[in-house]
Backbone as JSON Lines, residues from 0, in Angstrom:
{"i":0,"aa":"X","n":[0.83,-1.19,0.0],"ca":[0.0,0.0,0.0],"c":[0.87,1.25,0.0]}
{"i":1,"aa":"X","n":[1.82,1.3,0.65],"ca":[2.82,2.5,0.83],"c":[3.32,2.38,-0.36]}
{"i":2,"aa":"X","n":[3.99,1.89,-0.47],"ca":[4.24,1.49,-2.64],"c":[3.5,2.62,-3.27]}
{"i":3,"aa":"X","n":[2.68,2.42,-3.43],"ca":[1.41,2.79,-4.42],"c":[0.62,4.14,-4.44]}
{"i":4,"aa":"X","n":[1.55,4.59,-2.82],"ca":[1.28,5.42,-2.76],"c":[1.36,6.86,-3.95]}
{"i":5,"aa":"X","n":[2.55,6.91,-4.02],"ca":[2.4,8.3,-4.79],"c":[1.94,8.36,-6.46]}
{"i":6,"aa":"X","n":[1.65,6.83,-6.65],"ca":[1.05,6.5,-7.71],"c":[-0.89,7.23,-7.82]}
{"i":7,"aa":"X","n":[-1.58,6.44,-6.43],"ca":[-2.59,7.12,-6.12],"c":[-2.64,8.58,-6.04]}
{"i":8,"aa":"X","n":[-1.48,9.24,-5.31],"ca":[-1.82,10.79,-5.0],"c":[-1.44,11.54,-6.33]}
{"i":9,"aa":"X","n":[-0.83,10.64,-7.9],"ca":[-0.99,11.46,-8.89],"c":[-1.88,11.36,-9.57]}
{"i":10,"aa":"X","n":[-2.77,9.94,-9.55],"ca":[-4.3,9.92,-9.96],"c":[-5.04,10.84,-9.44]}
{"i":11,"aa":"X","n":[-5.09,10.84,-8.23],"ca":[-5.98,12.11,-7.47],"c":[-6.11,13.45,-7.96]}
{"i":12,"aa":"X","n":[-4.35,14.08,-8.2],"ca":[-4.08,15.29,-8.94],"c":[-4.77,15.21,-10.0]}
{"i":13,"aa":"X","n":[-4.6,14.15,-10.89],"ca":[-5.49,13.88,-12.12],"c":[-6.61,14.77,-12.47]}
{"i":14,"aa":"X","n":[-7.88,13.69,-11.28],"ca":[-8.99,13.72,-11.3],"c":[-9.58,14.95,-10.79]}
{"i":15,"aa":"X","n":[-8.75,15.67,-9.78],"ca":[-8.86,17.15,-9.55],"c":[-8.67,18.1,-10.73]}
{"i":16,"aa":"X","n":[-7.8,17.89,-11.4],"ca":[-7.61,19.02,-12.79],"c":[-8.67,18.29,-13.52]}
{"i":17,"aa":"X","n":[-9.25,17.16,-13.7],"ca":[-10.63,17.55,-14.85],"c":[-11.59,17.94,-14.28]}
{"i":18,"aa":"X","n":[-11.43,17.58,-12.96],"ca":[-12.83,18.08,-12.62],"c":[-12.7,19.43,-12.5]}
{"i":19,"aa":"X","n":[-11.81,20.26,-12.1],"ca":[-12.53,21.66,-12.14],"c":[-11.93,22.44,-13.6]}
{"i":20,"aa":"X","n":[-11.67,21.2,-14.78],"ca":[-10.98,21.96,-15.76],"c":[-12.84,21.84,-16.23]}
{"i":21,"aa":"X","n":[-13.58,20.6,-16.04],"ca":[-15.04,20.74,-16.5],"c":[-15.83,21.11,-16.1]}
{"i":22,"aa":"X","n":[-15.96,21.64,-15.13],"ca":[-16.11,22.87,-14.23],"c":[-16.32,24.01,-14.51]}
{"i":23,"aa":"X","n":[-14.99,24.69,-14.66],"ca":[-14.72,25.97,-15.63],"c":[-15.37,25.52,-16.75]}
{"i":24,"aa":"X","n":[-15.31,24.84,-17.77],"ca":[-15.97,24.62,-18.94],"c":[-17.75,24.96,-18.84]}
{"i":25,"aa":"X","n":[-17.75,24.06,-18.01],"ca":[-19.59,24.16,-17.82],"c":[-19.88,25.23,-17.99]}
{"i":26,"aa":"X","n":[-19.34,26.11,-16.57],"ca":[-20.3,27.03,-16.16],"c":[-19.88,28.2,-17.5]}
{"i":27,"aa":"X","n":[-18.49,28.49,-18.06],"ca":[-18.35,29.32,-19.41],"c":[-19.65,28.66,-20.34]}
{"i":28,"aa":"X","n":[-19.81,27.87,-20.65],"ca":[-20.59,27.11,-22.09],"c":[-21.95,27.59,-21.39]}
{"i":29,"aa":"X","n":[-22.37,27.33,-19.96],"ca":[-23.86,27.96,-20.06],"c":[-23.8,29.44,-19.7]}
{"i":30,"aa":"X","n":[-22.84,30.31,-19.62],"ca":[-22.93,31.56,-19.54],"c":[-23.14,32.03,-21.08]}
{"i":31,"aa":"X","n":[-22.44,31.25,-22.19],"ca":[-23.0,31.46,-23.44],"c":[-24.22,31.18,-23.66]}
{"i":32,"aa":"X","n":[-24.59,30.37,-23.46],"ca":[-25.97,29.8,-23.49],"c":[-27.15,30.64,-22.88]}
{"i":33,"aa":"X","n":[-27.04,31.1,-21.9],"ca":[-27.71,32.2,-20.77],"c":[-27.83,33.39,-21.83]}
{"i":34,"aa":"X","n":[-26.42,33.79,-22.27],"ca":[-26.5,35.46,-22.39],"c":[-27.34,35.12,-24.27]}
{"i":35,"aa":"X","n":[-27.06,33.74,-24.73],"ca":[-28.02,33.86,-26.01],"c":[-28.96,33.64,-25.87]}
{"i":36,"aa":"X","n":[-29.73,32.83,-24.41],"ca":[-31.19,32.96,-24.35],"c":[-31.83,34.38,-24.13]}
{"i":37,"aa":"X","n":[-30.99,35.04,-23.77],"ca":[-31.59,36.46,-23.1],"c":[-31.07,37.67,-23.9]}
{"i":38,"aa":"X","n":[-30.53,36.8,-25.02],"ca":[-30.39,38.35,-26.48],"c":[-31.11,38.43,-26.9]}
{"i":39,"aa":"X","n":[-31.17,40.12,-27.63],"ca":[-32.57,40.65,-28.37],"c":[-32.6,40.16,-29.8]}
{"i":40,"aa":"X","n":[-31.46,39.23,-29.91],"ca":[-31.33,38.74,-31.47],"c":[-32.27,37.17,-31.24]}
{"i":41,"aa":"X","n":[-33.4,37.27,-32.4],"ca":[-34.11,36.16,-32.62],"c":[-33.1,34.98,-32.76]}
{"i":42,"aa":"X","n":[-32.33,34.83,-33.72],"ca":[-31.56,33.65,-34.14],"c":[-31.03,32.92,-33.39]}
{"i":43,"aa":"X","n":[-29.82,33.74,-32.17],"ca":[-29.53,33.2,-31.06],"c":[-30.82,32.64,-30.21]}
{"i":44,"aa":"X","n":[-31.42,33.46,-29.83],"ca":[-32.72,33.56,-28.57],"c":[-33.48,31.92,-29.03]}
{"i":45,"aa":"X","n":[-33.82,32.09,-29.83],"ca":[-34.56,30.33,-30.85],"c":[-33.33,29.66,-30.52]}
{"i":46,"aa":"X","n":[-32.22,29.53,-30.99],"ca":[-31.01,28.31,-31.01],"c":[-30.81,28.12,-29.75]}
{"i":47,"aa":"X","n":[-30.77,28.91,-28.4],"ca":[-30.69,28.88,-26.71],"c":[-31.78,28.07,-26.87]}
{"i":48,"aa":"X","n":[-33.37,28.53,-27.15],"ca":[-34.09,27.67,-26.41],"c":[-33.94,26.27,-27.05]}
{"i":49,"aa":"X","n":[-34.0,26.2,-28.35],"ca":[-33.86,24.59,-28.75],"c":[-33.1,24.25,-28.08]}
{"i":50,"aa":"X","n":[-31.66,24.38,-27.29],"ca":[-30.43,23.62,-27.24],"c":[-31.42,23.18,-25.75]}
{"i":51,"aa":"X","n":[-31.72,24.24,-24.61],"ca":[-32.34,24.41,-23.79],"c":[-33.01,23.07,-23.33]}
{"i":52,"aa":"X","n":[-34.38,23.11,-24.79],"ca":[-35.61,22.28,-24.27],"c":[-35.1,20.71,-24.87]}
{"i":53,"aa":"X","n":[-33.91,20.58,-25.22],"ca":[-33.42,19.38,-25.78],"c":[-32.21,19.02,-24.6]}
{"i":54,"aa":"X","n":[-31.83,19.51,-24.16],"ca":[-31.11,18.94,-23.09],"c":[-31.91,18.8,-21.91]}
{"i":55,"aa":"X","n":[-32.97,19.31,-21.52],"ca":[-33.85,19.44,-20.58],"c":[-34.41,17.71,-20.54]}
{"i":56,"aa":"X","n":[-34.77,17.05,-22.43],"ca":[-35.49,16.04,-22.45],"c":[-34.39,14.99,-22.1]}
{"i":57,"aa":"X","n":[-33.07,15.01,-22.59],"ca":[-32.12,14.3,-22.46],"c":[-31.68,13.99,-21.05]}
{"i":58,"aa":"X","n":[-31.65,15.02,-20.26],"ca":[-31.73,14.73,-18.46],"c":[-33.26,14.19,-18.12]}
{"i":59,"aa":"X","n":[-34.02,14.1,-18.4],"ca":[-35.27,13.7,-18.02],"c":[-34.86,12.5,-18.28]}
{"i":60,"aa":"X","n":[-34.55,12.31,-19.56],"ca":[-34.64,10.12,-20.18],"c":[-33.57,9.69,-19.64]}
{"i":61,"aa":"X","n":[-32.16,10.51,-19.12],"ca":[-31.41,9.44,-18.7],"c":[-31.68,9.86,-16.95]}
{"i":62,"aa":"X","n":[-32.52,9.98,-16.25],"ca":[-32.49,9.9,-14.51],"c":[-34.11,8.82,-14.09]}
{"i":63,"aa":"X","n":[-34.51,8.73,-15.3],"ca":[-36.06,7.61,-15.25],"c":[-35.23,6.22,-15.33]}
């Protein structure tokens, strides 16, 4: 177990840099998403809500 150790504590580092590298990602990608649901431009405002009411159905079908 002591062995293996610093093998584990660089997996750990790992799994810490994606997670808050997807993290940062998320919350940037729905701040785009946000500021095109809530522009005065039709094109965006329609493409937010489709992306919106289609990921909405996609979390619904995969938590049933």
């Amino acid at each position: 177990m002591v062995d293996s150790l610093p093998f584990l504590l660089e997996g750990a580092k790992i799994t810490v840099l994606l997670s808050l590298g997807s993290i940062i990602g998320s919350l940037i990608f729905g701040l785009v998403i946000a500021l095109c649901r809530m522009s005065s431009n039709r094109v965006l405002s329609r493409i937010a809500r489709i992306y919106i009411s289609f990921s909405g159905v996609l979390l619904f079908l995969f938590n049933c």
